[in-house]
Each structure stands twice: as C-alpha cells, then as structure tokens.
C-alpha cells in the first residue's frame, strides 16, 4: 500500500513568510509524529498526534509553530514568520497505535524547508 | 529522564561484522528498544526491535542485556549499501508516550 507522503518535497521561502507543510499518513494509522532534522543531526521531536488531538506538543520550539490534524488523518505543520533558523528537513511519521518504541514508525521522505 | 548515547561514527569494510552500541538508562520498563536506519535524503526506516536477550531478523541482530541499559545492533557481513546513519529509539520512563531518539551513528563501509 501507499506509504507516508509529504508535500511539498522542497519549499523555499523568505524570512517572515508563512508556510504550511502537509503530511499524508498511512491509512488507518492513529498516531502521527512531526520531526525536524538538521544536517548531520538526529530527528528532533516536534509534536505527536493521537487521532485528532495533540498528545504531546512539547517539542514545538515556540508559538510560531503549530500543527493540526482535524480529521485524524492528514496533518499540516504551520510555521508563521519564518526565520532562517527554521531551515531544516521536516519529517513526518505515522504508526498504528503510537506512543511506544514498540510501535514501528513509518517515515515520509520529508520536506526540505529553506528560509532565505 | 531517559538518555541515550551512541558513537558518532564508525568505519568498517565490506564483509565484516559491525556492532553499534547504544547506551540508555531510565528507559520505560514496558517498552521495546528499536533501531532505525537512515539513508541520505530519506526518512528513517525500521530495522529491528527487541525487549531483552537476542533478536534476529533477515538484516540484523539485536543484543540486549538483562539490565537493558544498552543494546547492540549487529550487522553481519556488511556491504557498501549498509553505509547509513543508525539510530536507537527508546521509551521514556514514567511516561505513557514520550520517545527518545539517539543522536545517530554514521556508519561508513569501505570497499
């Protein structure tokens, strides 16, 4: 079946602009994660959804970052007033249940965000 | 809080066995230890997971001692295509859902 997809694959924007990054998880997966990954670094946790609700948003760096998953499927990560430091690859993963390392996460290819 | 430690990088040669160890303390007692592999420009992908002792699948083995304070990913007879970054993932103690990723080990396989 289809894996996790993310759009766009690349996004170039100017400092101060607003961006939206989309994630389409595997159908039937309850859990959805957003991560940020800078070059040479491991995934940095941002937010974890169980169904429609954010079970843990402690990784969001500040209030410029927001994510939604209104119907428990597709999720959108929204970044306001982008800064150059936001440049990174944003990864989305979904899993069947979520919340445990036991539950395999399936990752999308990521969106590479570049803020000029 | 749970904490993980992995070597930053490792080199090996084709045909050799490679062992990568992740140290982790204060991990969830009711959760597994999972390892992922990441190639450039791709998201991480699952390799193997285990709770205790030894687990083997078609690509790797995972050794976890009884105290579960570390885990060792073993790749038998590596090839150039095993060049990647390898991450361990554990659950946070006293948390229902928080997960801790290792910083990753960059493995380079030479011909």
GROMACS .gro file of C-alpha atoms in nm:
model
  227
    1UNK     CA    1   0.000   0.000   0.000
    2UNK     CA    2   0.092   0.365  -0.010
    3UNK     CA    3   0.344   0.492   0.237
    4UNK     CA    4   0.363   0.824   0.413
    5UNK     CA    5   0.373   1.115   0.173
    6UNK     CA    6   0.476   1.472   0.236
    7UNK     CA    7   0.424   1.780   0.027
    8UNK     CA    8   0.595   1.983  -0.093
    9UNK     CA    9   0.925   1.799  -0.118
   10UNK     CA   10   1.108   2.131  -0.121
   11UNK     CA   11   0.998   2.472  -0.004
   12UNK     CA   12   1.197   2.790  -0.039
   13UNK     CA   13   1.058   3.096   0.132
   14UNK     CA   14   1.168   3.434   0.252
   15UNK     CA   15   1.223   3.533   0.610
   16UNK     CA   16   0.899   3.644   0.771
   17UNK     CA   17   0.670   3.445   0.544
   18UNK     CA   18   0.415   3.182   0.644
   19UNK     CA   19   0.448   2.819   0.531
   20UNK     CA   20   0.240   2.505   0.552
   21UNK     CA   21   0.380   2.156   0.527
   22UNK     CA   22   0.149   1.863   0.465
   23UNK     CA   23   0.169   1.501   0.572
   24UNK     CA   24  -0.048   1.216   0.446
   25UNK     CA   25  -0.003   0.920   0.680
   26UNK     CA   26  -0.063   0.555   0.609
   27UNK     CA   27  -0.434   0.487   0.609
   28UNK     CA   28  -0.554   0.356   0.944
   29UNK     CA   29  -0.259   0.481   1.143
   30UNK     CA   30  -0.378   0.650   1.458
   31UNK     CA   31  -0.050   0.812   1.554
   32UNK     CA   32   0.131   1.083   1.365
   33UNK     CA   33   0.462   1.248   1.450
   34UNK     CA   34   0.638   1.556   1.322
   35UNK     CA   35   1.016   1.587   1.348
   36UNK     CA   36   1.272   1.838   1.237
   37UNK     CA   37   1.613   1.727   1.120
   38UNK     CA   38   1.911   1.950   1.058
   39UNK     CA   39   2.212   1.836   0.859
   40UNK     CA   40   2.408   1.572   1.047
   41UNK     CA   41   2.163   1.560   1.336
   42UNK     CA   42   1.907   1.307   1.452
   43UNK     CA   43   1.532   1.364   1.433
   44UNK     CA   44   1.420   1.636   1.672
   45UNK     CA   45   1.073   1.566   1.804
   46UNK     CA   46   0.816   1.840   1.748
   47UNK     CA   47   0.466   1.705   1.808
   48UNK     CA   48   0.277   1.378   1.839
   49UNK     CA   49  -0.089   1.327   1.749
   50UNK     CA   50  -0.317   1.053   1.871
   51UNK     CA   51  -0.610   1.073   1.636
   52UNK     CA   52  -0.715   1.436   1.607
   53UNK     CA   53  -0.557   1.558   1.926
   54UNK     CA   54  -0.201   1.654   2.005
   55UNK     CA   55  -0.091   1.415   2.279
   56UNK     CA   56   0.244   1.586   2.315
   57UNK     CA   57   0.345   1.919   2.164
   58UNK     CA   58   0.638   1.979   2.396
   59UNK     CA   59   0.884   1.977   2.107
   60UNK     CA   60   0.740   2.277   1.925
   61UNK     CA   61   1.015   2.538   1.962
   62UNK     CA   62   0.789   2.841   2.004
   63UNK     CA   63   0.445   2.976   1.925
   64UNK     CA   64   0.532   3.036   1.562
   65UNK     CA   65   0.491   2.662   1.511
   66UNK     CA   66   0.151   2.499   1.508
   67UNK     CA   67   0.016   2.170   1.377
   68UNK     CA   68  -0.330   2.032   1.316
   69UNK     CA   69  -0.485   1.700   1.227
   70UNK     CA   70  -0.855   1.784   1.209
   71UNK     CA   71  -0.990   1.452   1.085
   72UNK     CA   72  -0.733   1.222   1.234
   73UNK     CA   73  -0.561   1.161   0.902
   74UNK     CA   74  -0.381   1.435   0.711
   75UNK     CA   75  -0.176   1.673   0.920
   76UNK     CA   76  -0.045   2.021   0.847
   77UNK     CA   77   0.252   2.182   1.017
   78UNK     CA   78   0.225   2.558   1.006
   79UNK     CA   79   0.512   2.797   1.062
   80UNK     CA   80   0.448   3.170   1.096
   81UNK     CA   81   0.703   3.447   1.047
   82UNK     CA   82   0.969   3.206   0.931
   83UNK     CA   83   1.327   3.262   1.038
   84UNK     CA   84   1.649   3.142   0.879
   85UNK     CA   85   1.698   2.909   1.174
   86UNK     CA   86   1.383   2.722   1.072
   87UNK     CA   87   1.563   2.585   0.768
   88UNK     CA   88   1.575   2.207   0.800
   89UNK     CA   89   1.414   1.889   0.675
   90UNK     CA   90   1.074   1.835   0.833
   91UNK     CA   91   0.988   1.468   0.867
   92UNK     CA   92   0.650   1.314   0.928
   93UNK     CA   93   0.594   0.961   1.055
   94UNK     CA   94   0.286   0.757   1.127
   95UNK     CA   95   0.232   0.443   1.328
   96UNK     CA   96  -0.055   0.213   1.401
   97UNK     CA   97  -0.102   0.294   1.768
   98UNK     CA   98   0.174   0.530   1.878
   99UNK     CA   99   0.340   0.630   2.200
  100UNK     CA  100   0.581   0.340   2.231
  101UNK     CA  101   0.911   0.246   2.070
  102UNK     CA  102   0.749  -0.094   2.010
  103UNK     CA  103   0.517   0.064   1.756
  104UNK     CA  104   0.705   0.097   1.427
  105UNK     CA  105   0.710   0.445   1.280
  106UNK     CA  106   0.689   0.481   0.903
  107UNK     CA  107   0.850   0.796   0.776
  108UNK     CA  108   0.779   1.011   0.477
  109UNK     CA  109   1.059   1.145   0.257
  110UNK     CA  110   1.049   1.482   0.431
  111UNK     CA  111   1.005   1.842   0.323
  112UNK     CA  112   1.323   2.042   0.288
  113UNK     CA  113   1.248   2.396   0.405
  114UNK     CA  114   1.488   2.674   0.316
  115UNK     CA  115   1.431   3.019   0.459
  116UNK     CA  116   1.626   3.288   0.278
  117UNK     CA  117   1.484   1.137   3.219
  118UNK     CA  118   1.592   0.874   2.972
  119UNK     CA  119   1.917   0.941   2.794
  120UNK     CA  120   2.082   0.762   2.502
  121UNK     CA  121   2.444   0.760   2.390
  122UNK     CA  122   2.576   0.627   2.061
  123UNK     CA  123   2.914   0.661   1.888
  124UNK     CA  124   2.906   0.947   1.641
  125UNK     CA  125   3.066   0.748   1.361
  126UNK     CA  126   3.217   0.413   1.271
  127UNK     CA  127   3.412   0.277   0.974
  128UNK     CA  128   3.432  -0.080   0.855
  129UNK     CA  129   3.498  -0.285   0.543
  130UNK     CA  130   3.279  -0.494   0.321
  131UNK     CA  131   3.223  -0.844   0.453
  132UNK     CA  132   3.295  -0.754   0.814
  133UNK     CA  133   3.055  -0.773   1.106
  134UNK     CA  134   2.968  -0.437   1.256
  135UNK     CA  135   2.839  -0.380   1.608
  136UNK     CA  136   2.689  -0.049   1.714
  137UNK     CA  137   2.606   0.001   2.081
  138UNK     CA  138   2.355   0.242   2.226
  139UNK     CA  139   2.367   0.311   2.597
  140UNK     CA  140   2.035   0.404   2.750
  141UNK     CA  141   1.928   0.448   3.111
  142UNK     CA  142   1.596   0.522   3.275
  143UNK     CA  143   1.406   0.376   2.985
  144UNK     CA  144   1.049   0.258   3.005
  145UNK     CA  145   1.026  -0.085   3.163
  146UNK     CA  146   0.730  -0.180   2.948
  147UNK     CA  147   0.861  -0.077   2.610
  148UNK     CA  148   1.089  -0.218   2.345
  149UNK     CA  149   1.418  -0.087   2.209
  150UNK     CA  150   1.401  -0.013   1.840
  151UNK     CA  151   1.667   0.065   1.580
  152UNK     CA  152   1.624   0.262   1.261
  153UNK     CA  153   1.841   0.315   0.954
  154UNK     CA  154   1.853   0.636   0.754
  155UNK     CA  155   1.999   0.696   0.409
  156UNK     CA  156   2.066   1.047   0.278
  157UNK     CA  157   1.755   1.233   0.165
  158UNK     CA  158   1.524   0.969   0.309
  159UNK     CA  159   1.334   0.927   0.632
  160UNK     CA  160   1.449   0.669   0.886
  161UNK     CA  161   1.323   0.314   0.839
  162UNK     CA  162   1.277   0.035   1.089
  163UNK     CA  163   1.547  -0.230   1.116
  164UNK     CA  164   1.487  -0.433   1.428
  165UNK     CA  165   1.349  -0.419   1.780
  166UNK     CA  166   1.366  -0.623   2.097
  167UNK     CA  167   1.289  -0.626   2.465
  168UNK     CA  168   1.557  -0.848   2.614
  169UNK     CA  169   1.825  -1.104   2.512
  170UNK     CA  170   1.873  -1.154   2.140
  171UNK     CA  171   1.656  -1.093   1.839
  172UNK     CA  172   1.750  -1.175   1.481
  173UNK     CA  173   1.583  -1.095   1.153
  174UNK     CA  174   1.689  -1.112   0.792
  175UNK     CA  175   1.907  -0.799   0.810
  176UNK     CA  176   2.040  -0.769   1.165
  177UNK     CA  177   2.064  -0.898   1.519
  178UNK     CA  178   1.997  -0.706   1.836
  179UNK     CA  179   2.152  -0.792   2.169
  180UNK     CA  180   2.001  -0.655   2.489
  181UNK     CA  181   2.145  -0.747   2.828
  182UNK     CA  182   1.925  -0.828   3.124
  183UNK     CA  183   1.962  -0.482   3.277
  184UNK     CA  184   1.852  -0.321   2.947
  185UNK     CA  185   2.095  -0.034   2.995
  186UNK     CA  186   2.234  -0.084   2.649
  187UNK     CA  187   2.159  -0.252   2.321
  188UNK     CA  188   2.391  -0.360   2.042
  189UNK     CA  189   2.290  -0.366   1.679
  190UNK     CA  190   2.488  -0.626   1.486
  191UNK     CA  191   2.512  -0.615   1.108
  192UNK     CA  192   2.664  -0.934   0.965
  193UNK     CA  193   2.886  -0.918   0.657
  194UNK     CA  194   2.821  -0.555   0.572
  195UNK     CA  195   2.821  -0.423   0.219
  196UNK     CA  196   2.865  -0.075   0.076
  197UNK     CA  197   2.487  -0.034   0.080
  198UNK     CA  198   2.487  -0.051   0.460
  199UNK     CA  199   2.651   0.292   0.470
  200UNK     CA  200   2.391   0.494   0.655
  201UNK     CA  201   2.308   0.653   0.990
  202UNK     CA  202   2.172   0.420   1.258
  203UNK     CA  203   1.951   0.539   1.544
  204UNK     CA  204   1.830   0.372   1.859
  205UNK     CA  205   1.486   0.465   1.992
  206UNK     CA  206   1.363   0.402   2.345
  207UNK     CA  207   1.063   0.492   2.554
  208UNK     CA  208   1.084   0.743   2.837
  209UNK     CA  209   1.044   0.604   3.184
  210UNK     CA  210   0.731   0.713   3.368
  211UNK     CA  211   0.571   0.842   3.053
  212UNK     CA  212   0.289   0.699   2.850
  213UNK     CA  213   0.422   0.813   2.517
  214UNK     CA  214   0.744   1.007   2.515
  215UNK     CA  215   1.014   0.855   2.299
  216UNK     CA  216   1.384   0.934   2.297
  217UNK     CA  217   1.595   0.912   1.981
  218UNK     CA  218   1.967   0.856   1.990
  219UNK     CA  219   2.185   1.109   1.811
  220UNK     CA  220   2.273   0.852   1.548
  221UNK     CA  221   2.583   0.663   1.442
  222UNK     CA  222   2.714   0.732   1.094
  223UNK     CA  223   2.844   0.403   0.958
  224UNK     CA  224   3.076   0.415   0.657
  225UNK     CA  225   3.157   0.091   0.480
  226UNK     CA  226   3.468   0.087   0.266
  227UNK     CA  227   3.544  -0.150  -0.020
   0.00000   0.00000   0.00000
